[in-house]
């Protein structure tokens, strides 16, 4: 490790506020930061083994704290301590050795810091460590395939199609009437359209990152499970043709916030203009972007999402079957709390004997092809099956999140102590919890919003400069909280699945 | 006389090692003797009650209570307090330690240098009016007020049970078992769930069950004690609560575990078709174990062999590890071992994913009881020179 990298590590004074009420973290990180200062000034410091052990214990300890209680109620402080402890663990591991295997181990720890911890305060350090650890990791094995560009197929489509509609047309024909629509030629200009088909590009940009992968063709099946793997291993297993290996399991990089994790990939896409519809001019419209990458045959069983969303197809094609929210009673949703938004039916092969009410349902079928974009209003049921290897990008127009959280924040935050953002995060988390509960009970999305927003106009008019400063700060906190909320659901889903597969009769 | 053999996380000087003649035997298995600060009085040597939290340990003997560990700024800090009466049980948690006196009074103390005992007042449970007892002459019988019998605490949970089977989430009464024929045998807490064993051998659970800790079909939070249906009818004789997992042993010598298996703590090795271990896994329903033959069996004299399986008698659990005492007296364990929780490392990985015998001690100790801390294990061993009567102190995790 060189000087500039070491300079990015925080000093004890930088952490003092964070560690105010955390006596074990204070004791351990004080030792760790002093050790690092010692190395910076004279190259050597004592008690290295003991401090390394303490830092590892701090990582383990906060891992346990993060996994205790509801994900959404874990304090941001705990997740920050976890992240900073991970950074120092990497520091001590690199002092031990910098050979490629050690670096790979460190990459794994860095990914965990990113996935479980809160790294917002140390983005430069994170980026520098990432770069340092990726450097010199040479790709030795044979190159990955470049997927062929497929010719567009003409086929029937049961929903309206619009050719690159303008934003007004989209609003009047799709968004307001809540009409699912296939939007053609809207993402042709994305650099991703050309770049991503070359899997070696993905390997180079993202190969070293660890991501959650769903294993098994669909998440409601008994055999489904989830695992954290490196993108490199995932790409090799799923896209390199291995002949002879008969029953390779299907793995799916699904609903993951890949673009927050790997900024280089984010540069290859643009947020469609349609997403701006959901935010008002005053509120910063934050859009959730998720990646769905997998081989042919991945299935998302019939389910619905609570928000407006756009599904953009970068490569490969997907067969999609839709059903309207009005048909919900006829679609046999699972009774368990966690799978309440998922139907028990196989939409590709209707079993009318077991599920007779399906006769009443009107299904809409379509094929999503590269360059296409599907607009789905909230609560529309959808079944998605990849016909070929496929990469989709999902935008969720999370207007409700933003407004609710913002307004609740305005209510809670004491502006005098704005610097101390702990309370803001707490409020945001509690707002999200409430939102989570309300959407489960399927209340109207706006209900919370209306009751919480009375403070907002007053502040907006009277304190414009303040608003701007607050918004910037909140954006940071928000991003963090929203990904946490989504992760909570992913993890829950994972538990449910595992539990079903292990029933004892 | 008993000896305390410790292994596990001790970075904050929670435990003071002593040099003893027995050290070599224990060291071969990765354990070291610790002293319990009772001034070396031989009659009461190490007869104290102990409870582990992550950063400190609480010891009590008679009325004396001491907390050792990282209390404010430095490791090895110690605070000593005298309780108003003899201490019956301790339950050490992150933010406070519960102290139960023999009189049934309950106190708490914060782990800091200027710590004092604070009395806890519990809410009265609703009492049915029909419960009034009368003498044969019709006068109202003055019954003694119920006293607290069991306590336990975790990260997000503090529980107590009184002599009339009222269950508290301290300080409020959660539940009153209508049935007063049975007594509560054991009460244990994980990070966020609780287990209760009654004299009939039934197990009740409540708290956060999102990681399968509760042994119930649905993963959810249960506010009040719920019978584990799948163990109903099986007489359970011992229970243990780990961080996010639970274990039970039946009168037939069967072992059951359930909950989170992220570090092998359930001892369930599950492989996927491709040979990789399945992870992370949650088992919400109790899983019956088929333990490997104990190594003692081969050395048994022939004759009693067929009926003589060396069944597990007791089970204990830390945050992510599980320990068994089998009938021959040997210790078996599974789970996380990176901090030395299981003594000398048994494999190259950070955890054992199936039950294995621990390293042999020089001469197998007579383990009377085991206490698991979050990341530690403490054996209470009867010293062979002076055979004492049964251990009167039961310490619980």
PDB file of N, CA, C and O in Angstrom, chain A residues 73-95:
ATOM      1  N   UNK A  73     -34.254  -1.748  11.174  1.00  0.00           N
ATOM      2  CA  UNK A  73     -34.079  -1.006  12.417  1.00  0.00           C
ATOM      3  C   UNK A  73     -32.633  -1.008  12.897  1.00  0.00           C
ATOM      4  O   UNK A  73     -32.336  -0.532  13.979  1.00  0.00           O
ATOM      5  N   UNK A  74     -31.729  -1.537  12.089  1.00  0.00           N
ATOM      6  CA  UNK A  74     -30.317  -1.494  12.468  1.00  0.00           C
ATOM      7  C   UNK A  74     -29.843  -0.051  12.353  1.00  0.00           C
ATOM      8  O   UNK A  74     -30.018   0.583  11.314  1.00  0.00           O
ATOM      9  N   UNK A  75     -29.258   0.514  13.421  1.00  0.00           N
ATOM     10  CA  UNK A  75     -28.822   1.909  13.352  1.00  0.00           C
ATOM     11  C   UNK A  75     -27.715   2.099  12.300  1.00  0.00           C
ATOM     12  O   UNK A  75     -26.896   1.203  12.104  1.00  0.00           O
ATOM     13  N   UNK A  76     -27.738   3.255  11.638  1.00  0.00           N
ATOM     14  CA  UNK A  76     -26.713   3.546  10.635  1.00  0.00           C
ATOM     15  C   UNK A  76     -25.321   3.522  11.283  1.00  0.00           C
ATOM     16  O   UNK A  76     -24.345   3.117  10.659  1.00  0.00           O
ATOM     17  N   UNK A  77     -25.247   3.936  12.545  1.00  0.00           N
ATOM     18  CA  UNK A  77     -23.960   3.918  13.243  1.00  0.00           C
ATOM     19  C   UNK A  77     -23.349   2.515  13.228  1.00  0.00           C
ATOM     20  O   UNK A  77     -22.157   2.353  12.963  1.00  0.00           O
ATOM     21  N   UNK A  78     -24.160   1.527  13.499  1.00  0.00           N
ATOM     22  CA  UNK A  78     -23.665   0.147  13.513  1.00  0.00           C
ATOM     23  C   UNK A  78     -23.121  -0.229  12.143  1.00  0.00           C
ATOM     24  O   UNK A  78     -22.047  -0.830  12.026  1.00  0.00           O
ATOM     25  N   UNK A  79     -23.836   0.159  11.092  1.00  0.00           N
ATOM     26  CA  UNK A  79     -23.409  -0.200   9.744  1.00  0.00           C
ATOM     27  C   UNK A  79     -22.159   0.590   9.347  1.00  0.00           C
ATOM     28  O   UNK A  79     -21.340   0.126   8.568  1.00  0.00           O
ATOM     29  N   UNK A  80     -22.018   1.788   9.879  1.00  0.00           N
ATOM     30  CA  UNK A  80     -20.804   2.554   9.597  1.00  0.00           C
ATOM     31  C   UNK A  80     -19.613   1.932  10.311  1.00  0.00           C
ATOM     32  O   UNK A  80     -18.519   1.839   9.738  1.00  0.00           O
ATOM     33  N   UNK A  81     -19.825   1.529  11.564  1.00  0.00           N
ATOM     34  CA  UNK A  81     -18.720   0.907  12.296  1.00  0.00           C
ATOM     35  C   UNK A  81     -18.316  -0.395  11.603  1.00  0.00           C
ATOM     36  O   UNK A  81     -17.135  -0.699  11.469  1.00  0.00           O
ATOM     37  N   UNK A  82     -19.319  -1.127  11.129  1.00  0.00           N
ATOM     38  CA  UNK A  82     -19.005  -2.356  10.399  1.00  0.00           C
ATOM     39  C   UNK A  82     -18.119  -2.033   9.190  1.00  0.00           C
ATOM     40  O   UNK A  82     -17.095  -2.675   8.956  1.00  0.00           O
ATOM     41  N   UNK A  83     -18.502  -1.003   8.428  1.00  0.00           N
ATOM     42  CA  UNK A  83     -17.756  -0.655   7.216  1.00  0.00           C
ATOM     43  C   UNK A  83     -16.325  -0.231   7.564  1.00  0.00           C
ATOM     44  O   UNK A  83     -15.364  -0.702   6.952  1.00  0.00           O
ATOM     45  N   UNK A  84     -16.190   0.632   8.556  1.00  0.00           N
ATOM     46  CA  UNK A  84     -14.849   1.134   8.863  1.00  0.00           C
ATOM     47  C   UNK A  84     -13.983   0.014   9.439  1.00  0.00           C
ATOM     48  O   UNK A  84     -12.785  -0.082   9.154  1.00  0.00           O
ATOM     49  N   UNK A  85     -14.600  -0.880  10.213  1.00  0.00           N
ATOM     50  CA  UNK A  85     -13.848  -2.026  10.732  1.00  0.00           C
ATOM     51  C   UNK A  85     -13.384  -2.916   9.580  1.00  0.00           C
ATOM     52  O   UNK A  85     -12.259  -3.423   9.592  1.00  0.00           O
ATOM     53  N   UNK A  86     -14.228  -3.067   8.569  1.00  0.00           N
ATOM     54  CA  UNK A  86     -13.832  -3.852   7.394  1.00  0.00           C
ATOM     55  C   UNK A  86     -12.642  -3.197   6.691  1.00  0.00           C
ATOM     56  O   UNK A  86     -11.707  -3.879   6.276  1.00  0.00           O
ATOM     57  N   UNK A  87     -12.674  -1.866   6.547  1.00  0.00           N
ATOM     58  CA  UNK A  87     -11.554  -1.171   5.900  1.00  0.00           C
ATOM     59  C   UNK A  87     -10.257  -1.440   6.663  1.00  0.00           C
ATOM     60  O   UNK A  87      -9.211  -1.701   6.061  1.00  0.00           O
ATOM     61  N   UNK A  88     -10.324  -1.340   7.995  1.00  0.00           N
ATOM     62  CA  UNK A  88      -9.112  -1.574   8.773  1.00  0.00           C
ATOM     63  C   UNK A  88      -8.683  -3.044   8.741  1.00  0.00           C
ATOM     64  O   UNK A  88      -7.497  -3.342   8.761  1.00  0.00           O
ATOM     65  N   UNK A  89      -9.649  -3.934   8.644  1.00  0.00           N
ATOM     66  CA  UNK A  89      -9.292  -5.357   8.522  1.00  0.00           C
ATOM     67  C   UNK A  89      -8.503  -5.570   7.225  1.00  0.00           C
ATOM     68  O   UNK A  89      -7.489  -6.273   7.208  1.00  0.00           O
ATOM     69  N   UNK A  90      -8.967  -4.919   6.165  1.00  0.00           N
ATOM     70  CA  UNK A  90      -8.259  -5.008   4.891  1.00  0.00           C
ATOM     71  C   UNK A  90      -6.844  -4.452   5.036  1.00  0.00           C
ATOM     72  O   UNK A  90      -5.872  -5.048   4.573  1.00  0.00           O
ATOM     73  N   UNK A  91      -6.743  -3.313   5.731  1.00  0.00           N
ATOM     74  CA  UNK A  91      -5.432  -2.693   5.958  1.00  0.00           C
ATOM     75  C   UNK A  91      -4.480  -3.681   6.633  1.00  0.00           C
ATOM     76  O   UNK A  91      -3.347  -3.887   6.188  1.00  0.00           O
ATOM     77  N   UNK A  92      -4.958  -4.336   7.696  1.00  0.00           N
ATOM     78  CA  UNK A  92      -4.083  -5.264   8.418  1.00  0.00           C
ATOM     79  C   UNK A  92      -3.775  -6.510   7.598  1.00  0.00           C
ATOM     80  O   UNK A  92      -2.663  -7.037   7.652  1.00  0.00           O
ATOM     81  N   UNK A  93      -4.738  -6.970   6.812  1.00  0.00           N
ATOM     82  CA  UNK A  93      -4.477  -8.138   5.969  1.00  0.00           C
ATOM     83  C   UNK A  93      -3.420  -7.816   4.916  1.00  0.00           C
ATOM     84  O   UNK A  93      -2.585  -8.650   4.583  1.00  0.00           O
ATOM     85  N   UNK A  94      -3.463  -6.571   4.406  1.00  0.00           N
ATOM     86  CA  UNK A  94      -2.485  -6.192   3.384  1.00  0.00           C
ATOM     87  C   UNK A  94      -1.106  -5.966   3.993  1.00  0.00           C
ATOM     88  O   UNK A  94      -0.088  -6.103   3.305  1.00  0.00           O
ATOM     89  N   UNK A  95      -1.065  -5.615   5.267  1.00  0.00           N
ATOM     90  CA  UNK A  95       0.243  -5.504   5.931  1.00  0.00           C
ATOM     91  C   UNK A  95       0.897  -6.878   6.001  1.00  0.00           C
ATOM     92  O   UNK A  95       2.111  -7.020   5.886  1.00  0.00           O
TER      93      UNK A  95
END
